[in-house]
Tab-separated table of C-alpha atoms (C1' of nucleotides) in Angstrom:
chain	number	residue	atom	x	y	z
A	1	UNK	CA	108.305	108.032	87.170
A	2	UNK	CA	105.712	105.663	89.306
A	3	UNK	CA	107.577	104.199	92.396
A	4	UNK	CA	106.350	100.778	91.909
A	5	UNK	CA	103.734	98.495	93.529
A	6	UNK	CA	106.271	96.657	94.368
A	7	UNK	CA	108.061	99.035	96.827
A	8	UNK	CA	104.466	100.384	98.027
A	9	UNK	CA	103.559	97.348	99.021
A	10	UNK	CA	106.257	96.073	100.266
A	11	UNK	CA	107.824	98.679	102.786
A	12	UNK	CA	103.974	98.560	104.398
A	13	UNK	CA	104.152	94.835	104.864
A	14	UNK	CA	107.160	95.142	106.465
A	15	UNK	CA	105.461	97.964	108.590
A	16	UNK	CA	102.738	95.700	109.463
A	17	UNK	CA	104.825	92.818	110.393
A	18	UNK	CA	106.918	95.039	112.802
A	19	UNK	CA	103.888	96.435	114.443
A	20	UNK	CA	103.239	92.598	115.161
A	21	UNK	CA	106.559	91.412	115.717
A	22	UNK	CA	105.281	90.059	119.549
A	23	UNK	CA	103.100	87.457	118.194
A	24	UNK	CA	103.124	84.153	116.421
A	25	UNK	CA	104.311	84.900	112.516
A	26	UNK	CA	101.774	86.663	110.879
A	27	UNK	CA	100.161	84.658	107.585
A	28	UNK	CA	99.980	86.650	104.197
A	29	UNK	CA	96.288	87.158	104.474
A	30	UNK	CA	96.583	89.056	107.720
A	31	UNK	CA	98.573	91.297	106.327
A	32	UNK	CA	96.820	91.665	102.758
A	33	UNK	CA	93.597	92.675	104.751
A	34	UNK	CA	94.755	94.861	107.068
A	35	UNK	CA	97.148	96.797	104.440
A	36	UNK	CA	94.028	96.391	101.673
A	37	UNK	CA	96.606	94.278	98.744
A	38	UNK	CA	95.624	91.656	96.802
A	39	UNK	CA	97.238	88.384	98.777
A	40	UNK	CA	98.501	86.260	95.982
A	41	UNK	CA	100.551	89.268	94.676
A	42	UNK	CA	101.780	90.461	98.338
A	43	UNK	CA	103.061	87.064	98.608
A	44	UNK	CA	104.806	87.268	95.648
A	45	UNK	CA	106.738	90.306	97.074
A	46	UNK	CA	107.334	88.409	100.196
A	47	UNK	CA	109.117	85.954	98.139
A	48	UNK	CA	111.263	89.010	97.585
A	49	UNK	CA	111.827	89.939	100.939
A	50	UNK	CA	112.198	87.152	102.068
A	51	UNK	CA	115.866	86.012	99.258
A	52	UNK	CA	116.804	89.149	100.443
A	53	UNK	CA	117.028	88.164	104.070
A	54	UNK	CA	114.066	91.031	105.248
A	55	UNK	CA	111.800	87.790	106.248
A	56	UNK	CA	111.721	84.390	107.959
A	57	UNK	CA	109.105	82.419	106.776
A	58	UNK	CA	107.360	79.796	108.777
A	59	UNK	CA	105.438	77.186	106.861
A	60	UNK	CA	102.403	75.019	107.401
A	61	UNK	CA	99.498	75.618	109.959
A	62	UNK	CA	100.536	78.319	111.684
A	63	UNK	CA	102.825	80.014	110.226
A	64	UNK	CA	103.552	82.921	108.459
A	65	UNK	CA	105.662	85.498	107.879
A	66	UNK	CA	108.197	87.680	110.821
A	67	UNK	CA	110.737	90.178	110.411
A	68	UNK	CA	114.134	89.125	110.116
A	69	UNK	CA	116.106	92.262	111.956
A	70	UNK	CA	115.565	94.610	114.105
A	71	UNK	CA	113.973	97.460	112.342
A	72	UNK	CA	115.835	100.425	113.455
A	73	UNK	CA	118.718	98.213	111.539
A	74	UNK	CA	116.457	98.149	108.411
A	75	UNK	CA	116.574	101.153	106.147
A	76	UNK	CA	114.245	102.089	103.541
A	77	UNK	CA	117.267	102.047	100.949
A	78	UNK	CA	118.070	98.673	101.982
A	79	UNK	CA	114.629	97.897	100.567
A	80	UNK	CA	114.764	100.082	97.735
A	81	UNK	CA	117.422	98.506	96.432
A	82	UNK	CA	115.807	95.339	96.324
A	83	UNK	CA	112.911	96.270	95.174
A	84	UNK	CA	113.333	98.693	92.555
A	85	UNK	CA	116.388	97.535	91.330
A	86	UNK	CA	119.921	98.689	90.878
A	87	UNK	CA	119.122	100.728	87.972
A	88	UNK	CA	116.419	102.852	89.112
A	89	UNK	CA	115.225	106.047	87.814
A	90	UNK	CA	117.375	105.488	84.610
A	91	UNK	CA	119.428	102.743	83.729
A	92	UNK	CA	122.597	104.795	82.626
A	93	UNK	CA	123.663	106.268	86.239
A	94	UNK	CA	126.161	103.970	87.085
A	95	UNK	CA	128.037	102.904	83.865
A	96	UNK	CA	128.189	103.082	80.444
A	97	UNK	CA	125.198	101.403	78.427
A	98	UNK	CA	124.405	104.066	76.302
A	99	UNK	CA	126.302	105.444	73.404
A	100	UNK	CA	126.310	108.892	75.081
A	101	UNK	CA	127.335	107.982	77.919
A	102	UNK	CA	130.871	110.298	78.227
A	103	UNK	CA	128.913	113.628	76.515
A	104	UNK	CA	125.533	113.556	78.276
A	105	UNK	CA	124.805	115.869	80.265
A	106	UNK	CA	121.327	114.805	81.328
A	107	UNK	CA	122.890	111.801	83.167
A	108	UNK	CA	124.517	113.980	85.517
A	109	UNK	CA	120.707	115.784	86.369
A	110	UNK	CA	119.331	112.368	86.625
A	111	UNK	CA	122.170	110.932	89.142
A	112	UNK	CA	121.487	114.222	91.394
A	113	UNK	CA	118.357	113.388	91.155
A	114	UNK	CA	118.834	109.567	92.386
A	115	UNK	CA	121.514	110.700	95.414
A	116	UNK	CA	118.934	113.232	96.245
A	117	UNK	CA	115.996	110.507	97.119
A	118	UNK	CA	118.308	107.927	97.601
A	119	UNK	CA	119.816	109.801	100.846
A	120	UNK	CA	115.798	110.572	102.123
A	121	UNK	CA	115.743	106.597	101.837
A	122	UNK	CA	118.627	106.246	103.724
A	123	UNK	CA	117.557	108.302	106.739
A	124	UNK	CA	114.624	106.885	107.734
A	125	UNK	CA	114.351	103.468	109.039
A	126	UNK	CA	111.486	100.788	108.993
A	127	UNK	CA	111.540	102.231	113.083
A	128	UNK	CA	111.080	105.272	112.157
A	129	UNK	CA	107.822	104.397	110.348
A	130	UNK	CA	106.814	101.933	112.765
A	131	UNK	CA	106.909	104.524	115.904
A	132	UNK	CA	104.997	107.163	113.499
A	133	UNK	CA	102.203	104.777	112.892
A	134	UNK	CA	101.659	104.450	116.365
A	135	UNK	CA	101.379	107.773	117.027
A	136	UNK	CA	98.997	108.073	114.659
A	137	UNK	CA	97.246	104.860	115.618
A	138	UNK	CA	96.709	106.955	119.437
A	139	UNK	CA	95.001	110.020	117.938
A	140	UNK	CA	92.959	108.622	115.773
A	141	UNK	CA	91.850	104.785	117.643
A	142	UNK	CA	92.724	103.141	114.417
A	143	UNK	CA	94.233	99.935	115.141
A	144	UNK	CA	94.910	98.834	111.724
A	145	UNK	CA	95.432	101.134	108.678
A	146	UNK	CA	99.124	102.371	108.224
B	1	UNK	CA	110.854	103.474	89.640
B	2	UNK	CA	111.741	104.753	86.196
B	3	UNK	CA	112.355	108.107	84.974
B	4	UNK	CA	109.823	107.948	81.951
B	5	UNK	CA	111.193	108.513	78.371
B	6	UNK	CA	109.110	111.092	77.721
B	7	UNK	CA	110.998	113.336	80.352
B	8	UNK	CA	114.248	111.798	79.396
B	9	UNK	CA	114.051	112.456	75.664
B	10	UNK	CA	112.068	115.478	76.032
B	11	UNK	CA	115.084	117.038	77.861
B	12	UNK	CA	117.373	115.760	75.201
B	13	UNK	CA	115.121	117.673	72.823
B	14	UNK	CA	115.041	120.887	74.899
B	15	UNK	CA	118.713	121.153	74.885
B	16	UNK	CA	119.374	120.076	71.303
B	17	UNK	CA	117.180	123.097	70.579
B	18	UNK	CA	119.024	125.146	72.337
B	19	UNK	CA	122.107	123.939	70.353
B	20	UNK	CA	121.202	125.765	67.553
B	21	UNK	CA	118.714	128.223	68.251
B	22	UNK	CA	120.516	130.240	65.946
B	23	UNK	CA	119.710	128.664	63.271
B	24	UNK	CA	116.294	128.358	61.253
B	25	UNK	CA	113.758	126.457	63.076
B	26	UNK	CA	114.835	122.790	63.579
B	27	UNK	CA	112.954	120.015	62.336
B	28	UNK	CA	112.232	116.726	64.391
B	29	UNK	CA	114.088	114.401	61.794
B	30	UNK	CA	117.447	116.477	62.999
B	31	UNK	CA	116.884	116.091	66.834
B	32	UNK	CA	115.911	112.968	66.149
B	33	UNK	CA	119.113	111.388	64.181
B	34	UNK	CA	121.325	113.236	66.518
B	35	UNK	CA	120.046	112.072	69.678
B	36	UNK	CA	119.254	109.067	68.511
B	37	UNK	CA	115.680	108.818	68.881
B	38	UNK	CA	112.735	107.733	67.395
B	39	UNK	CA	111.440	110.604	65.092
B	40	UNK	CA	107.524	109.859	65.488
B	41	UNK	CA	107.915	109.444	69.145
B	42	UNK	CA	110.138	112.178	69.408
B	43	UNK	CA	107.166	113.810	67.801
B	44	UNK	CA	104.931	113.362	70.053
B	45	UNK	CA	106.357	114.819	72.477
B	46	UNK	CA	107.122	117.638	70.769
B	47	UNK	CA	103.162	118.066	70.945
B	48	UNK	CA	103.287	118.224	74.680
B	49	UNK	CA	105.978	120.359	74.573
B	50	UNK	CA	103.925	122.878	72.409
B	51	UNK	CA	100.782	122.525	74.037
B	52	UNK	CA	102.591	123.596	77.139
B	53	UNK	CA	104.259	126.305	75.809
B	54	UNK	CA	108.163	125.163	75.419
B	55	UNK	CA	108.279	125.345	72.128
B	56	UNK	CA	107.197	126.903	68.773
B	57	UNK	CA	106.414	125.148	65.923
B	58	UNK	CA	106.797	126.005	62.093
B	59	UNK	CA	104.879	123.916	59.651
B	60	UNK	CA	105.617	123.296	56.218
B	61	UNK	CA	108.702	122.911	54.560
B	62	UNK	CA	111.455	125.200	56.134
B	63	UNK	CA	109.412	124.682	58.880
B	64	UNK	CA	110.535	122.788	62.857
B	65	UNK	CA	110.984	123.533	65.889
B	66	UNK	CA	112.484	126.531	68.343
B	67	UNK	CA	112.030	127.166	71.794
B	68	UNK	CA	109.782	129.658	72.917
B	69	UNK	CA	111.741	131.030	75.805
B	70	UNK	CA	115.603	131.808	77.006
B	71	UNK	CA	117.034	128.546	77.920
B	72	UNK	CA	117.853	130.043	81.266
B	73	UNK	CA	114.266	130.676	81.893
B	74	UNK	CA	113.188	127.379	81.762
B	75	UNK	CA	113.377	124.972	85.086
B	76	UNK	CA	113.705	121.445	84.640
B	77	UNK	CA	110.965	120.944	87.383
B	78	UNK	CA	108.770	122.732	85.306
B	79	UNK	CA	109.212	120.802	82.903
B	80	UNK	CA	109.177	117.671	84.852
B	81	UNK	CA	105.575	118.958	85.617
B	82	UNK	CA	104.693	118.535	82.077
B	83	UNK	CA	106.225	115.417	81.202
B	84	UNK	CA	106.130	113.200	84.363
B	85	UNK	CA	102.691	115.153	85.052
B	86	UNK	CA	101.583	116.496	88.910
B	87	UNK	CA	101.660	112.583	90.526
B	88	UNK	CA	104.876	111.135	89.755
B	89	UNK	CA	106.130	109.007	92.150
B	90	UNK	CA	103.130	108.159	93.501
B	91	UNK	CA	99.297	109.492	93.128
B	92	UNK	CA	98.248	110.219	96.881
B	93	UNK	CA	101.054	112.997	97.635
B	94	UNK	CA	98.878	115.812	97.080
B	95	UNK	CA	95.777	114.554	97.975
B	96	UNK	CA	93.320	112.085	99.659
B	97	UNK	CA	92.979	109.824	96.747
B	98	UNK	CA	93.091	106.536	98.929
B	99	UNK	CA	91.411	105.297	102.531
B	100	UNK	CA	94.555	105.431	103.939
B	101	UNK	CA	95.468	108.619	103.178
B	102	UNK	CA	94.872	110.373	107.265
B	103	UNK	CA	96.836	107.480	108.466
B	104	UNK	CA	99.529	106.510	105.928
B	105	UNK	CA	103.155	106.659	107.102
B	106	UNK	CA	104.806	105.753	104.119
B	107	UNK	CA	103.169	108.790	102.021
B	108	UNK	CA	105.406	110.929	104.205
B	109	UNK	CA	108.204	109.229	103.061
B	110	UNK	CA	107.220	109.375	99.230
B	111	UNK	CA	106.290	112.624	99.666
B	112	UNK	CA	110.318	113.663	100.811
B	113	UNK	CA	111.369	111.802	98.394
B	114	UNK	CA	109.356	113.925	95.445
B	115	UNK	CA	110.383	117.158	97.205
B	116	UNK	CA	113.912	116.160	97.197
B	117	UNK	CA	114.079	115.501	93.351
B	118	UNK	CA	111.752	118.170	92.704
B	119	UNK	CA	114.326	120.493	94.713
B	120	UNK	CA	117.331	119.280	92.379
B	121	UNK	CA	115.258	119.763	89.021
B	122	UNK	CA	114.480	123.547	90.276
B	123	UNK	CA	118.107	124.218	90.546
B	124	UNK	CA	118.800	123.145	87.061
B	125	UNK	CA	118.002	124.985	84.360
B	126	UNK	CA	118.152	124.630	80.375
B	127	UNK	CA	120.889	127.112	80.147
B	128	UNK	CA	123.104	125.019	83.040
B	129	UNK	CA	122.864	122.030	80.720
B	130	UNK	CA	123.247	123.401	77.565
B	131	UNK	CA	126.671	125.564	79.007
B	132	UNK	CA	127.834	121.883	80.423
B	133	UNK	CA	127.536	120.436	77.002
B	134	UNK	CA	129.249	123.368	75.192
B	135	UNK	CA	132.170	122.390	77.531
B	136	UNK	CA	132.138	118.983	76.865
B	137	UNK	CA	131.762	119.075	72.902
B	138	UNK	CA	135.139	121.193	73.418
B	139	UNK	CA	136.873	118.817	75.241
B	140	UNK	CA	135.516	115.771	73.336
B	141	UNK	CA	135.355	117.136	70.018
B	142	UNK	CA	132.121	115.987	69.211
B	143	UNK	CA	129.181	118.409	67.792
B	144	UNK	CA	126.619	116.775	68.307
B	145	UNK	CA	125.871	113.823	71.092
B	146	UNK	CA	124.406	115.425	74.339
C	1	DA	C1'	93.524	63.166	108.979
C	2	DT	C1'	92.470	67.853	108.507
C	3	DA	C1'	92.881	72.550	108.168
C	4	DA	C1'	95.963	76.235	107.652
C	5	DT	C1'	99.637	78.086	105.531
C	6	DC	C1'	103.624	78.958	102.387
C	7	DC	C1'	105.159	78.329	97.706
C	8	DC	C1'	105.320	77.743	92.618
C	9	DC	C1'	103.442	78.012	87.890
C	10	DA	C1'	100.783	79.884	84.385
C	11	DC	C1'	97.412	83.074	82.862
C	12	DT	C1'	95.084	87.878	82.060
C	13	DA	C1'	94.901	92.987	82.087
C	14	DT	C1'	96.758	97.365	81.720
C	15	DA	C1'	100.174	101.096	80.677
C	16	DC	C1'	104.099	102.703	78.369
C	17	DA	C1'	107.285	102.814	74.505
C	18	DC	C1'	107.507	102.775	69.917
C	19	DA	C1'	106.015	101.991	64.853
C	20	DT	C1'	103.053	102.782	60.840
C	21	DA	C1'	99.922	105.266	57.822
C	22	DG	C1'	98.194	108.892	56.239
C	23	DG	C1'	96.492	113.910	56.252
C	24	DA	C1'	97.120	119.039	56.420
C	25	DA	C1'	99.861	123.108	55.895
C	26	DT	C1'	103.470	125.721	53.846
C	27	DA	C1'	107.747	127.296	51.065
C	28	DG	C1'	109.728	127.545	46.704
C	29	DG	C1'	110.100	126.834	41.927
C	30	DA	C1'	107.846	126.160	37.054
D	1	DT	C1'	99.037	130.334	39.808
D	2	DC	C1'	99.839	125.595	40.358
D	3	DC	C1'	102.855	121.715	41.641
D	4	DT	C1'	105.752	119.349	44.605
D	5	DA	C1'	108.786	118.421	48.321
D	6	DT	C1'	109.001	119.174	52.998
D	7	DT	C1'	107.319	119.388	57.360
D	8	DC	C1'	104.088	119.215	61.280
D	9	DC	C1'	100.098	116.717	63.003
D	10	DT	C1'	96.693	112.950	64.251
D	11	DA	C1'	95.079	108.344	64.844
D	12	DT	C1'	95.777	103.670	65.285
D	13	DG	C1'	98.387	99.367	65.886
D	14	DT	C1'	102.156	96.434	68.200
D	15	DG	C1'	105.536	94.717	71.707
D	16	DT	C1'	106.997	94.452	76.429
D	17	DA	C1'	106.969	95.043	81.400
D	18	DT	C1'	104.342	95.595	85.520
D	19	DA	C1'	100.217	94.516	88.172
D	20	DG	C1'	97.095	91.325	89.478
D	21	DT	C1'	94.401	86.435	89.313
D	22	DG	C1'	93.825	81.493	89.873
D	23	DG	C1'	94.960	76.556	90.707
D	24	DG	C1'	97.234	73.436	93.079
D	25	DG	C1'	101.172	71.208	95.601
D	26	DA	C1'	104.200	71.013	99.858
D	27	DT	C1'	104.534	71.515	104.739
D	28	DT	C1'	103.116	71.507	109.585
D	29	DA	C1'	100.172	72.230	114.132
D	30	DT	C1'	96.315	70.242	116.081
DNA sequence: ATAATCCCCACTATACACATAGGAATAGGA
DNA sequence: TCCTATTCCTATGTGTATAGTGGGGATTAT
């Protein structure tokens, strides 16, 4: 039950990009080295982020990559969504695929199960993260690891 | 973010069990054709199941499977610990596997997230499913799809 | 013009889900 | 007691999705 790379990844480069929203867009390799992700497959995720209106994009010399909202207007379900998928955890929760679908029992455990994270997701915000990270950046003098 | 199938058919399993504890001990070709599963995957599962102590196994002809404890005994978290094993979700919850791990914000969030479907697994039981499908096979008529 | 940057395509590696093949143990009948 | 069908058990092979790599084209500030 691995939350993917793709979610991993992606809610920190949006945490990176917030904690350099001031500046000129930030390029894909800033980010990469800073967070530690291979660039060619971060950028892949921006791609992502950015269809689902999370980025702008700025091309050519330059350019790079800046948040799209206000963070404190971006939860983490927002992103979840996105990046995991509709059908996350199982595929059945929200209609009938499966044969069993009306009798199963084990559906209902998994949906609980969904709600349950789902709602953590919804609580916190991409600000939320961001103002933690500075915290953490003060006591410890680490400018760049989230 | 997928549940594995391991932990979805291993469930399955568990509660078909329970179906007909009664009876002699089950074998895997049963479970198998009535949850519609594949019988040498199915199978090994079973193994983990046995190696962790849900179940008993008879060999030989006669011979299957029965659970080793009451139904209402038996947590669905701890069974999740088997099957989805101590790092679901993510790896670094528990421990300082990565350089990030004093400074990461988003492990906090994963970390909720694990607790909060953790929390709703603990609740459940064997015996809560197994009385929910009773009361559906009553209502629906049907014996055996869970 | 040049360097920096996003963007797209195709390829490789790894893990999980599932299938196949056979071996070992046991119950029950001849 | 021996034979055979039944069953668990183990090991290995295959398909598919996710993770990650690499090359090169399009765009833009200087």
């Amino acid at each position: 039950m691995k939350l993917t790379t793709k979610m991993r990844y992606g809610t920190r480069a949006l945490v990176d990009l917030a904690l350099h929203q001031d500046q000129q867009p930030v390029p894909s390799g800033e980010i990469a080295e800073r967070q530690q992700m291979p660039v060619k497959y971060l950028e892949s995720i921006l791609v992502l982020l950015r269809n689902a209106g999370f980025v702008r994009t700025t091309r050519g010399a330059m350019g790079g990559y800046s948040l799209a909202h206000d963070p404190a207007d971006i939860s983490l379900a927002e992103l979840f969504d996105v990046l995991e998928g509709p059908d996350a955890l199982v595929a059945c929760t929200d209609g009938p695929d499966c044969d069993r679908y009306d009798g199963c029992v084990t559906r209902e455990v998994w949906a609980r199960m969904y709600a349950a994270s789902r709602e953590v997701l919804e609580e916190t915000t991409l600000a939320d993260l961001v103002s933690r990270a500075r915290e953490k950046q003060h006591a410890s003098g680490n400018m760049y690891h989230i």
